[in-house]
Coordinates of C-alpha atoms in Angstrom, one line a residue:
M155 CA 110.8 -119.8 174.5
C156 CA 112.5 -121.8 177.3
I157 CA 113.8 -125.2 176.5
E158 CA 114.9 -127.6 179.2
T159 CA 116.0 -131.1 179.8
G160 CA 114.4 -131.6 183.2
P161 CA 112.0 -129.5 185.3
H162 CA 111.3 -129.9 189.0
D163 CA 108.3 -132.1 188.5
T164 CA 109.8 -134.9 186.4
P165 CA 112.5 -137.5 187.2
R166 CA 116.1 -136.4 186.9
I167 CA 117.4 -136.4 183.3
L168 CA 120.5 -138.5 184.3
T169 CA 118.3 -141.2 185.9
V170 CA 116.0 -141.3 182.9
L171 CA 118.9 -141.6 180.4
G172 CA 120.8 -144.2 182.4
A173 CA 118.2 -146.5 183.9
D174 CA 117.1 -149.7 182.1
N175 CA 113.7 -149.7 183.7
V176 CA 111.6 -147.9 186.3
P177 CA 111.2 -149.6 189.7
D178 CA 107.6 -150.6 190.5
S179 CA 107.3 -149.4 194.1
K180 CA 107.9 -145.9 195.5
A181 CA 110.2 -147.3 198.1
D182 CA 112.4 -148.9 195.4
R183 CA 112.4 -145.7 193.4
A184 CA 113.4 -143.8 196.6
A185 CA 116.4 -146.0 197.2
Y186 CA 117.4 -146.4 193.5
R187 CA 120.9 -145.5 192.3
L188 CA 122.3 -146.1 188.8
S189 CA 125.0 -148.8 188.5
P190 CA 128.5 -147.5 187.4
A191 CA 127.8 -148.8 183.9
Q192 CA 124.3 -147.2 183.8
R193 CA 125.7 -144.0 185.1
Q194 CA 128.4 -143.9 182.4
I195 CA 125.9 -144.4 179.6
G196 CA 123.6 -141.8 181.2
L197 CA 126.4 -139.3 181.5
E198 CA 127.3 -139.7 177.8
R199 CA 123.7 -139.2 176.8
L200 CA 123.3 -136.2 179.1
R201 CA 126.3 -134.6 177.5
L202 CA 124.6 -134.9 174.1
A203 CA 121.3 -133.5 175.6
A204 CA 123.2 -130.5 176.9
L205 CA 124.9 -130.0 173.5
I206 CA 121.5 -129.8 171.8
L207 CA 120.1 -127.7 174.6
F208 CA 122.7 -124.9 174.3
T209 CA 122.8 -124.9 170.4
F210 CA 119.1 -125.1 169.7
P211 CA 116.8 -122.1 169.3
G212 CA 115.2 -120.9 172.5
A213 CA 116.5 -120.1 176.0
P214 CA 118.4 -123.0 177.5
T215 CA 117.2 -123.8 181.0
V216 CA 119.1 -126.1 183.4
Y217 CA 117.3 -127.5 186.5
Y218 CA 119.7 -127.2 189.5
G219 CA 121.9 -130.2 189.9
D220 CA 121.5 -131.6 186.4
E221 CA 124.9 -130.1 185.6
A222 CA 126.3 -131.8 188.7
A223 CA 125.0 -135.3 187.8
M224 CA 122.3 -135.5 190.4
E225 CA 120.0 -138.6 190.3
G226 CA 116.4 -139.3 191.4
W227 CA 113.0 -140.4 190.2
E228 CA 109.8 -138.3 190.6
D229 CA 109.1 -135.7 193.3
P230 CA 110.4 -135.7 196.0
F231 CA 113.3 -137.9 194.9
N232 CA 114.4 -135.3 192.3
R233 CA 114.6 -132.5 194.9
A234 CA 117.5 -133.5 197.1
G235 CA 120.0 -130.8 198.2
Y236 CA 122.7 -129.7 195.9
P237 CA 125.8 -132.0 196.3
W238 CA 128.3 -129.3 197.3
G239 CA 131.8 -130.6 196.9
Q240 CA 130.6 -133.9 195.3
E241 CA 129.6 -132.6 191.9
D242 CA 130.7 -134.4 188.7
T243 CA 133.3 -131.8 187.8
D244 CA 133.7 -133.1 184.2
L245 CA 130.0 -132.7 183.5
K246 CA 129.9 -129.2 185.2
A247 CA 132.8 -128.2 183.0
H248 CA 131.0 -129.4 179.9
F249 CA 127.9 -127.4 180.8
A250 CA 130.0 -124.3 181.5
E251 CA 131.9 -124.7 178.2
L252 CA 128.6 -124.9 176.2
A253 CA 127.3 -121.9 178.0
R254 CA 130.4 -119.9 177.0
F255 CA 129.9 -121.0 173.4
R256 CA 126.3 -119.9 173.5
R257 CA 127.4 -116.5 174.9
S258 CA 130.3 -116.1 172.4
F259 CA 128.4 -116.9 169.2
P260 CA 125.3 -114.8 168.3
A261 CA 124.4 -117.5 165.8
L262 CA 123.7 -119.9 168.6
Q263 CA 121.4 -117.3 170.2
V264 CA 119.3 -116.0 167.3
G265 CA 120.7 -117.6 164.2
V266 CA 118.6 -119.2 161.5
L267 CA 118.1 -123.0 162.0
H268 CA 119.0 -125.3 159.2
W269 CA 118.1 -129.0 159.4
I270 CA 120.9 -131.1 157.8
W271 CA 120.4 -134.7 159.0
T272 CA 117.4 -136.2 160.9
S273 CA 117.7 -139.9 160.4
G274 CA 117.4 -142.4 163.2
P275 CA 119.7 -141.7 166.1
L276 CA 121.7 -139.1 164.1
L277 CA 120.8 -135.5 164.4
I278 CA 122.7 -132.7 162.6
F279 CA 121.5 -129.1 162.4
A280 CA 123.2 -125.7 161.9
R281 CA 122.7 -122.2 163.1
E282 CA 123.7 -119.3 160.8
L283 CA 123.9 -115.5 161.4
D284 CA 125.9 -112.8 159.7
G285 CA 128.7 -115.1 158.4
Q286 CA 128.8 -117.3 161.6
L287 CA 128.0 -121.0 160.9
L288 CA 127.7 -123.4 163.9
T289 CA 126.8 -127.0 163.1
T290 CA 125.8 -129.5 165.9
G291 CA 126.1 -133.2 165.3
V292 CA 124.8 -135.8 167.7
N293 CA 125.0 -139.6 167.5
A294 CA 122.8 -141.2 170.2
A295 CA 123.3 -144.7 168.9
D296 CA 125.5 -147.4 170.5
V297 CA 127.3 -147.9 167.2
S298 CA 129.6 -145.7 165.1
P299 CA 128.0 -144.8 161.8
A300 CA 130.0 -143.2 158.9
L301 CA 128.4 -140.5 156.9
S302 CA 129.2 -137.9 154.3
L303 CA 128.1 -134.5 155.6
P304 CA 127.2 -132.1 152.7
W305 CA 129.5 -129.1 153.1
S306 CA 129.9 -126.2 150.7
A307 CA 131.4 -123.9 153.4
P308 CA 135.1 -123.4 154.2
P309 CA 137.0 -125.9 156.6
A310 CA 135.5 -126.3 160.0
R311 CA 136.8 -126.9 163.6
D312 CA 135.2 -128.9 166.3
L313 CA 134.9 -126.5 169.3
L314 CA 134.7 -129.5 171.7
T315 CA 137.9 -131.2 170.6
S316 CA 139.7 -128.7 168.3
Q317 CA 139.8 -131.2 165.5
R318 CA 139.9 -129.7 162.1
F319 CA 137.7 -130.9 159.2
I320 CA 138.5 -130.2 155.6
P321 CA 135.8 -130.7 153.0
T322 CA 136.4 -132.8 149.9
D323 CA 134.1 -132.6 146.9
N324 CA 131.6 -130.5 148.9
A325 CA 131.4 -133.0 151.8
I326 CA 133.0 -133.7 155.1
P327 CA 133.4 -137.5 155.9
L328 CA 132.3 -138.1 159.5
T329 CA 132.5 -141.1 161.8
L330 CA 130.9 -140.3 165.1
P331 CA 131.7 -142.6 168.0
P332 CA 128.8 -144.1 170.0
R333 CA 127.0 -141.5 172.1
S334 CA 129.1 -138.6 171.0
G335 CA 128.7 -135.2 169.4
L336 CA 130.5 -132.3 167.9
L337 CA 130.1 -128.6 167.3
L338 CA 131.6 -127.4 164.1
Q339 CA 132.5 -123.8 163.8
T340 CA 133.1 -121.9 160.6
D341 CA 133.4 -118.1 160.5
L342 CA 132.7 -117.2 156.9
R343 CA 133.8 -113.6 157.5
E344 CA 137.2 -114.7 158.7
A345 CA 137.5 -117.4 156.0
L346 CA 136.7 -114.9 153.3
S347 CA 139.4 -112.5 154.6
L348 CA 142.1 -115.0 153.8
L349 CA 143.9 -116.2 150.8
L350 CA 142.6 -119.7 150.1
H351 CA 145.2 -122.0 148.7
V352 CA 144.3 -125.2 147.0
S353 CA 147.1 -127.5 145.9
R354 CA 147.2 -131.0 144.6
E355 CA 150.9 -131.4 145.4
T356 CA 150.9 -130.2 149.0
T357 CA 148.2 -130.1 151.6
P358 CA 144.6 -130.3 150.2
L359 CA 143.6 -127.0 151.8
T360 CA 145.6 -124.4 153.6
F361 CA 144.8 -120.9 154.9
V362 CA 147.4 -118.2 154.6
S363 CA 146.7 -114.9 156.3
G364 CA 146.6 -111.8 154.1
V365 CA 145.8 -108.2 154.8
S366 CA 145.8 -106.6 151.3
F367 CA 144.3 -109.2 149.1
T368 CA 145.1 -107.8 145.7
S369 CA 148.6 -106.5 146.4
A370 CA 149.5 -109.7 148.3
A371 CA 148.4 -111.9 145.4
N372 CA 150.2 -109.8 142.8
K373 CA 153.4 -110.1 144.7
M374 CA 153.1 -113.8 145.0
F375 CA 152.1 -114.6 141.4
H376 CA 153.2 -113.4 138.0
V377 CA 149.7 -113.0 136.5
K378 CA 147.0 -110.3 136.7
P379 CA 143.8 -111.1 138.5
V380 CA 140.7 -111.9 136.5
E381 CA 137.4 -110.8 137.9
F382 CA 135.0 -113.7 138.3
E383 CA 131.2 -113.5 138.4
F384 CA 129.4 -115.8 140.8
S385 CA 126.8 -118.2 139.6
K386 CA 123.3 -117.8 140.8
N387 CA 123.4 -120.4 143.5
C388 CA 127.1 -120.0 144.5
F389 CA 127.6 -120.4 148.3
Y390 CA 130.0 -117.4 148.5
K391 CA 127.8 -115.0 146.6
K392 CA 125.9 -114.0 149.8
Y393 CA 129.1 -113.0 151.5
C394 CA 131.4 -111.7 148.8
K395 CA 131.4 -108.7 146.6
T396 CA 133.8 -110.1 144.1
A397 CA 136.5 -112.7 143.7
F398 CA 139.8 -112.9 141.9
F399 CA 141.5 -116.1 140.8
Y400 CA 145.2 -116.4 140.4
R401 CA 147.2 -119.3 139.0
N402 CA 150.9 -119.7 139.9
A403 CA 153.0 -120.5 136.8
L404 CA 156.2 -120.7 138.8
K405 CA 157.9 -124.1 138.6
H406 CA 154.7 -125.4 136.8
R407 CA 153.0 -126.1 140.2
R408 CA 149.3 -126.8 140.0
L409 CA 148.4 -124.2 142.6
L410 CA 145.2 -122.3 142.5
V411 CA 144.7 -119.4 144.7
I412 CA 141.3 -117.9 145.3
C413 CA 141.1 -114.4 146.7
L414 CA 137.7 -113.6 148.1
L415 CA 136.7 -110.1 149.0
Y416 CA 134.2 -109.8 151.8
T417 CA 131.5 -107.2 151.2
S418 CA 132.1 -104.9 154.1
D419 CA 135.7 -105.5 155.3
A420 CA 137.4 -105.6 151.9
A421 CA 135.5 -103.1 149.8
D422 CA 138.4 -100.7 149.7
D423 CA 140.9 -103.3 148.6
K424 CA 139.4 -104.1 145.2
A425 CA 141.9 -103.5 142.5

């Protein structure tokens, strides 16, 4: 299934997203150009449309020139020549970056779709496949709402800005600026191959790389691991074979270390 923001027989998507109204006469539509303010709003909305386009199920299809910020109402005003050397380079880079993400993450290609937030101008959905979790968030409003995003997965990173989000009480607090979006990436396979440190005295959540889970934990802590059975609805049960919990008694620090063994990669490391 192909999905697209603008085919050849409709007005240019940038014009539709930026214009306040449609001129009545064909002559007026032929001469129409967005004002700087309208164009800025249209570009912001188009970036969101592209974000949805490249992270939604289906084959993303871009009508030539939309990535270069071409304008125009209906045919033939939407079929001008490509603006070689006059493209909007920032918008082109945005489209190219989204295409790279689509190519790099199989979850964005064939992953299961999860609807998370579909209220008013806010849209949040996730794609999941084989431990990859990509979450798209879009705020099409002219205001900046605050929300608490339900999140039982490990910490996430916004691929668009590199900002890191750490969940608290199974939620990530979000404040999306007007007409902005994000693409959160969490690789559950990578996260489950690390030692997860949770400390009340230091940073709330820190990842420390580890190769041999059991041996590394035994060297760090003066207690033996205790095997833990996952509850029926535990988030990690799908991805882990078993888990070991360690508590550090040194210096009476309240430090809990969770060692999660990924089913395929860590099967040989079980103590």
